[in-house]
Amino acid sequence: MSSLHRAPTTPAGISTRSVHSGAMPESHTGSVVAPIFQTSTFVMDTPGDTRAGFDYARTGTPNRSDLEDALCELENASFAAAVNSGTSAEVAVFSALLGPGDEIIIPRDVYGGTFRLLKNEYERWGVRIRTVDLTDTETLAAAISDRTAIVWVETPSNPGLDIVDIEAAAKLAHAANAVLAVDSTFATPILQRPLDLGADLVIHSTTKFINGHSDVIGGAVLAGDGTSCPRAAEVTERLETHLASVGLGVSPFDAWLARRGIKTLPLRMERHCQNAQVVAEWLEGRDEIAEVIYPGLPSHPGHEVAKRQMSGFGGVVSLRTDTEARALALVANTKLIALAESLGGVESLIDHPATMTHLAVADSELSISGTFIRLSVGLEDIDDILADLAQALAATTKGADGIGSGAAGNDHAPSAARPVLIG
């Protein structure tokens, strides 16, 4: 089945699209909620004559198509592929568009799993990886060459929350005949639509905010119709061919859950942004915190760019403590906020990237300081979130040695001996 999707047909409001896009109501029964089509194959009336465009579940299912239609409407895209993880979305892009001798430019602050994937799998194919400060347009312009096949952008980035000017990066990429791919997981289409700013591709880990309930693993890659992306037809065709060959599609049940999550995405993102802004401002007033990183703060170097290309600043706040011992003690002593990988769920999660999500970059130029903490701010009452952070910070100053004694007997604490993890 083709992954090309129709243009948006529901009213323009983003909340209305979130609720009504896709298969509503279900055509056979009139159900306002699409059923789960848990099947591997579909009956044909005659050879090759499918009843609704579906033949075999590896290439497409009704639930997958429903999710893809919804994502297309939210991102103003004409192509979407819903796959079984955010990393699978990256695999689809890299495998479809990179070949031996090609170069991919990645940001200085990139998700550790992305770096690991490129380093372990694609570098041995002869793909060159270049790390560039993409927040500096002049630096990007100097870095792009005739070997550059993809400029890979995260904005906001993980975990440093760098902001990249998408429109400027797209112009530079297109001038070199390169593809601009934007991982917009932290923003979601509610806050940012990269295709409208000139990007060729948008990538999401739908595991995160799009699903929003920490019960799905999924990803998506989307493309526009070529209005501002000169290679849209070629890129889409290569992605479709690759995806049909390898079978990365998301399962019917996970697609159904992610589609359900989209219905409340605008409301959730509004609350995530509100809570995160309050947390960021509160943390700025704490002596134990050396730096607070959040695009909604005027102190953030990308604040003005974020204001221009986003309609909100997201639900992730990053920070640096004065010492690594305090960072480890802080993440070990939260009670309401869970120490866990991933982000974007309704519950608040805290992460120590150096020993958790970004352990894969520990011995590279992308290594993360042990003083760094990533906080995914959930939907709880803001007073409860602040109270938990306050008591955890207070716990970091207790004990005879001054810092960190609260972590000593706590199985909540991260360990440097952990395996390379993701999230």
Tab-separated table of C-alpha atoms in Angstrom, residues 181-408:
chain	number	residue	atom	x	y	z
A	181	ALA	CA	15.752	16.348	8.077
A	182	VAL	CA	14.374	17.709	11.347
A	183	ASP	CA	13.816	15.625	14.458
A	184	SER	CA	10.917	17.549	15.963
A	185	THR	CA	10.107	15.092	18.748
A	186	PHE	CA	10.445	17.640	21.558
A	187	ALA	CA	8.211	20.190	19.821
A	188	THR	CA	5.537	17.982	18.205
A	189	PRO	CA	3.448	19.430	15.358
A	190	ILE	CA	1.467	21.375	17.930
A	191	LEU	CA	4.415	23.700	18.619
A	192	GLN	CA	6.439	23.506	15.392
A	193	ARG	CA	5.906	22.420	11.775
A	194	PRO	CA	9.291	22.119	10.042
A	195	LEU	CA	7.867	21.368	6.587
A	196	ASP	CA	6.240	24.795	6.579
A	197	LEU	CA	9.693	26.266	7.269
A	198	GLY	CA	11.367	24.501	4.354
A	199	ALA	CA	12.492	21.161	5.789
A	200	ASP	CA	12.350	18.101	3.529
A	201	LEU	CA	11.634	15.579	6.257
A	202	VAL	CA	10.233	15.580	9.781
A	203	ILE	CA	11.047	12.764	12.192
A	204	HIS	CA	9.261	11.921	15.428
A	205	SER	CA	9.650	9.434	18.181
A	206	THR	CA	5.905	8.969	18.669
A	207	THR	CA	6.847	7.148	21.877
A	208	LYS	CA	7.236	10.560	23.463
A	209	PHE	CA	4.762	13.460	23.482
A	210	ILE	CA	2.659	12.355	20.508
A	211	ASN	CA	1.498	9.202	22.261
A	212	GLY	CA	2.071	10.801	25.631
A	213	HIS	CA	1.264	7.938	27.986
A	214	SER	CA	4.513	5.939	28.210
A	215	ASP	CA	2.870	2.790	26.835
A	216	VAL	CA	3.920	2.758	23.161
A	217	ILE	CA	7.153	2.495	21.207
A	218	GLY	CA	6.829	4.111	17.806
A	219	GLY	CA	8.209	6.595	15.311
A	220	ALA	CA	7.280	8.468	12.165
A	221	VAL	CA	8.888	10.115	9.162
A	222	LEU	CA	6.979	12.700	7.122
A	223	ALA	CA	7.619	14.631	3.908
A	224	GLY	CA	6.005	17.546	2.116
A	225	ASP	CA	4.679	17.932	-1.402
A	226	GLY	CA	7.644	19.791	-2.826
A	227	THR	CA	6.326	23.329	-2.438
A	228	SER	CA	9.490	24.362	-0.625
A	229	CYS	CA	11.427	21.104	-0.878
A	230	PRO	CA	12.887	20.635	-4.369
A	231	ARG	CA	13.634	16.911	-3.994
A	232	ALA	CA	10.358	15.875	-2.351
A	233	ALA	CA	9.282	13.419	-5.066
A	234	GLU	CA	12.653	11.656	-5.145
A	235	VAL	CA	12.977	11.511	-1.359
A	236	THR	CA	9.442	10.171	-0.939
A	237	GLU	CA	9.924	7.490	-3.577
A	238	ARG	CA	13.159	6.279	-2.016
A	239	LEU	CA	11.575	6.138	1.431
A	240	GLU	CA	8.532	4.239	0.154
A	241	THR	CA	10.704	1.711	-1.649
A	242	HIS	CA	12.904	1.121	1.383
A	243	LEU	CA	10.012	0.826	3.823
A	244	ALA	CA	8.145	-1.644	1.610
A	245	SER	CA	11.282	-3.781	1.470
A	246	VAL	CA	12.238	-3.943	5.133
A	247	GLY	CA	8.954	-3.891	7.078
A	248	LEU	CA	9.456	-1.329	9.828
A	249	GLY	CA	5.761	-0.515	10.229
A	250	VAL	CA	4.206	0.051	13.636
A	251	SER	CA	1.850	-2.648	14.918
A	252	PRO	CA	-1.941	-2.114	14.716
A	253	PHE	CA	-2.384	-1.806	18.484
A	254	ASP	CA	0.518	0.622	18.946
A	255	ALA	CA	-0.770	2.680	16.003
A	256	TRP	CA	-4.231	2.734	17.603
A	257	LEU	CA	-2.789	3.907	20.935
A	258	ALA	CA	-0.681	6.634	19.318
A	259	ARG	CA	-3.695	7.850	17.323
A	260	ARG	CA	-5.687	7.999	20.538
A	261	GLY	CA	-2.910	10.021	22.147
A	262	ILE	CA	-3.074	12.597	19.350
A	263	LYS	CA	-6.643	13.478	20.285
A	264	THR	CA	-5.438	15.138	23.491
A	265	LEU	CA	-2.040	16.293	22.200
A	266	PRO	CA	-2.868	20.037	22.003
A	267	LEU	CA	-4.224	20.060	25.560
A	268	ARG	CA	-1.305	18.067	26.884
A	269	MET	CA	1.301	20.228	25.169
A	270	GLU	CA	-0.305	23.362	26.555
A	271	ARG	CA	-0.015	21.982	30.095
A	272	HIS	CA	3.498	20.619	29.515
A	273	CYS	CA	4.615	24.074	28.368
A	274	GLN	CA	2.933	25.855	31.270
A	275	ASN	CA	4.453	23.562	33.882
A	276	ALA	CA	7.900	23.563	32.270
A	277	GLN	CA	8.016	27.367	32.181
A	278	VAL	CA	7.205	27.568	35.891
A	279	VAL	CA	9.774	24.885	36.746
A	280	ALA	CA	12.473	26.613	34.691
A	281	GLU	CA	11.851	29.989	36.326
A	282	TRP	CA	11.787	28.400	39.791
A	283	LEU	CA	15.064	26.564	39.196
A	284	GLU	CA	16.744	29.789	38.053
A	285	GLY	CA	16.353	31.096	41.579
A	286	ARG	CA	18.075	28.154	43.274
A	287	ASP	CA	21.674	28.496	44.474
A	288	GLU	CA	22.338	24.764	43.930
A	289	ILE	CA	21.633	25.103	40.207
A	290	ALA	CA	24.485	26.416	38.066
A	291	GLU	CA	22.460	26.783	34.854
A	292	VAL	CA	18.878	26.304	33.689
A	293	ILE	CA	18.341	25.550	30.007
A	294	TYR	CA	14.852	26.133	28.591
A	295	PRO	CA	13.937	27.909	25.325
A	296	GLY	CA	11.201	29.833	27.118
A	297	LEU	CA	13.728	31.689	29.258
A	298	PRO	CA	15.152	34.966	27.881
A	299	SER	CA	18.553	33.691	29.045
A	300	HIS	CA	18.441	30.873	26.487
A	301	PRO	CA	20.623	31.776	23.456
A	302	GLY	CA	17.978	30.436	21.066
A	303	HIS	CA	15.056	32.170	22.742
A	304	GLU	CA	14.326	34.600	19.898
A	305	VAL	CA	14.563	31.903	17.195
A	306	ALA	CA	12.276	29.673	19.248
A	307	LYS	CA	9.748	32.492	19.572
A	308	ARG	CA	9.793	32.907	15.800
A	309	GLN	CA	9.404	29.266	14.744
A	310	MET	CA	7.559	27.701	17.680
A	311	SER	CA	4.183	28.398	19.296
A	312	GLY	CA	5.378	27.128	22.694
A	313	PHE	CA	8.652	26.050	24.255
A	314	GLY	CA	7.987	22.413	25.124
A	315	GLY	CA	7.877	20.202	28.171
A	316	VAL	CA	11.575	19.488	28.750
A	317	VAL	CA	13.801	21.519	31.054
A	318	SER	CA	17.527	20.809	31.337
A	319	LEU	CA	19.847	22.000	34.063
A	320	ARG	CA	23.354	21.807	35.429
A	321	THR	CA	24.149	21.501	39.104
A	322	ASP	CA	27.280	22.879	40.710
A	323	THR	CA	28.796	19.388	41.116
A	324	GLU	CA	28.283	15.905	39.686
A	325	ALA	CA	27.709	14.565	43.204
A	326	ARG	CA	24.778	16.932	43.617
A	327	ALA	CA	23.329	15.917	40.246
A	328	LEU	CA	23.448	12.221	41.184
A	329	ALA	CA	21.935	12.943	44.588
A	330	LEU	CA	19.179	15.070	43.088
A	331	VAL	CA	17.985	12.454	40.618
A	332	ALA	CA	18.200	9.800	43.334
A	333	ASN	CA	15.994	11.687	45.786
A	334	THR	CA	12.947	12.765	43.802
A	335	LYS	CA	9.832	10.907	44.908
A	336	LEU	CA	6.986	12.081	42.671
A	337	ILE	CA	9.287	12.530	39.682
A	338	ALA	CA	10.435	9.117	38.464
A	339	LEU	CA	14.061	8.402	37.577
A	340	ALA	CA	13.609	6.843	34.154
A	341	GLU	CA	14.611	7.088	30.541
A	342	SER	CA	12.306	8.473	27.850
A	343	LEU	CA	10.190	11.602	28.153
A	344	GLY	CA	6.960	13.184	27.005
A	345	GLY	CA	4.540	11.176	29.130
A	346	VAL	CA	1.859	12.572	31.406
A	347	GLU	CA	4.122	11.816	34.376
A	348	SER	CA	7.270	13.770	35.185
A	349	LEU	CA	10.548	11.919	34.564
A	350	ILE	CA	14.108	12.825	35.503
A	351	ASP	CA	17.211	11.609	33.682
A	352	HIS	CA	20.971	11.751	34.231
A	353	PRO	CA	22.099	11.646	30.572
A	354	ALA	CA	25.792	10.948	31.216
A	355	THR	CA	24.972	7.588	32.821
A	356	MET	CA	21.622	6.885	31.179
A	357	THR	CA	20.289	8.068	27.829
A	358	HIS	CA	23.562	9.446	26.456
A	359	LEU	CA	26.049	6.899	27.718
A	360	ALA	CA	26.712	6.001	24.066
A	361	VAL	CA	28.526	9.321	23.531
A	362	ALA	CA	30.621	9.144	26.706
A	363	ASP	CA	33.950	8.754	24.915
A	364	SER	CA	33.244	11.133	22.032
A	365	GLU	CA	33.268	14.864	21.408
A	366	LEU	CA	29.544	14.763	22.204
A	367	SER	CA	29.992	13.558	25.791
A	368	ILE	CA	27.632	14.968	28.410
A	369	SER	CA	28.821	16.423	31.709
A	370	GLY	CA	27.947	14.502	34.858
A	371	THR	CA	26.465	17.718	36.254
A	372	PHE	CA	23.746	17.687	33.585
A	373	ILE	CA	20.117	16.667	34.259
A	374	ARG	CA	17.166	16.379	31.864
A	375	LEU	CA	13.696	16.847	33.316
A	376	SER	CA	10.567	15.915	31.389
A	377	VAL	CA	7.904	17.992	33.108
A	378	GLY	CA	4.591	16.166	33.293
A	379	LEU	CA	0.992	17.163	33.860
A	380	GLU	CA	0.863	16.917	37.635
A	381	ASP	CA	-0.151	19.901	39.751
A	382	ILE	CA	2.698	22.358	39.523
A	383	ASP	CA	2.898	22.820	43.297
A	384	ASP	CA	3.513	19.085	43.698
A	385	ILE	CA	6.278	19.095	41.078
A	386	LEU	CA	8.003	22.061	42.739
A	387	ALA	CA	7.647	20.543	46.195
A	388	ASP	CA	9.301	17.336	45.017
A	389	LEU	CA	12.182	19.220	43.437
A	390	ALA	CA	12.579	21.299	46.597
A	391	GLN	CA	12.797	18.284	48.885
A	392	ALA	CA	15.179	16.495	46.505
A	393	LEU	CA	17.465	19.527	46.391
A	394	ALA	CA	17.332	19.774	50.174
A	395	ALA	CA	18.331	16.117	50.411
A	396	THR	CA	21.484	16.804	48.387
A	397	THR	CA	22.877	18.979	51.196
A	398	LYS	CA	22.276	16.502	54.037
A	399	GLY	CA	24.797	14.138	55.552
A	400	ALA	CA	28.255	14.373	56.978
A	401	ASP	CA	29.974	14.751	53.629
A	402	GLY	CA	27.706	17.597	52.623
A	403	ILE	CA	26.436	16.276	49.298
A	404	GLY	CA	25.035	13.095	47.935
A	405	SER	CA	24.416	10.995	51.061
A	406	GLY	CA	20.764	10.604	50.117
A	407	ALA	CA	21.718	8.445	47.145
A	408	ALA	CA	23.831	5.950	49.042
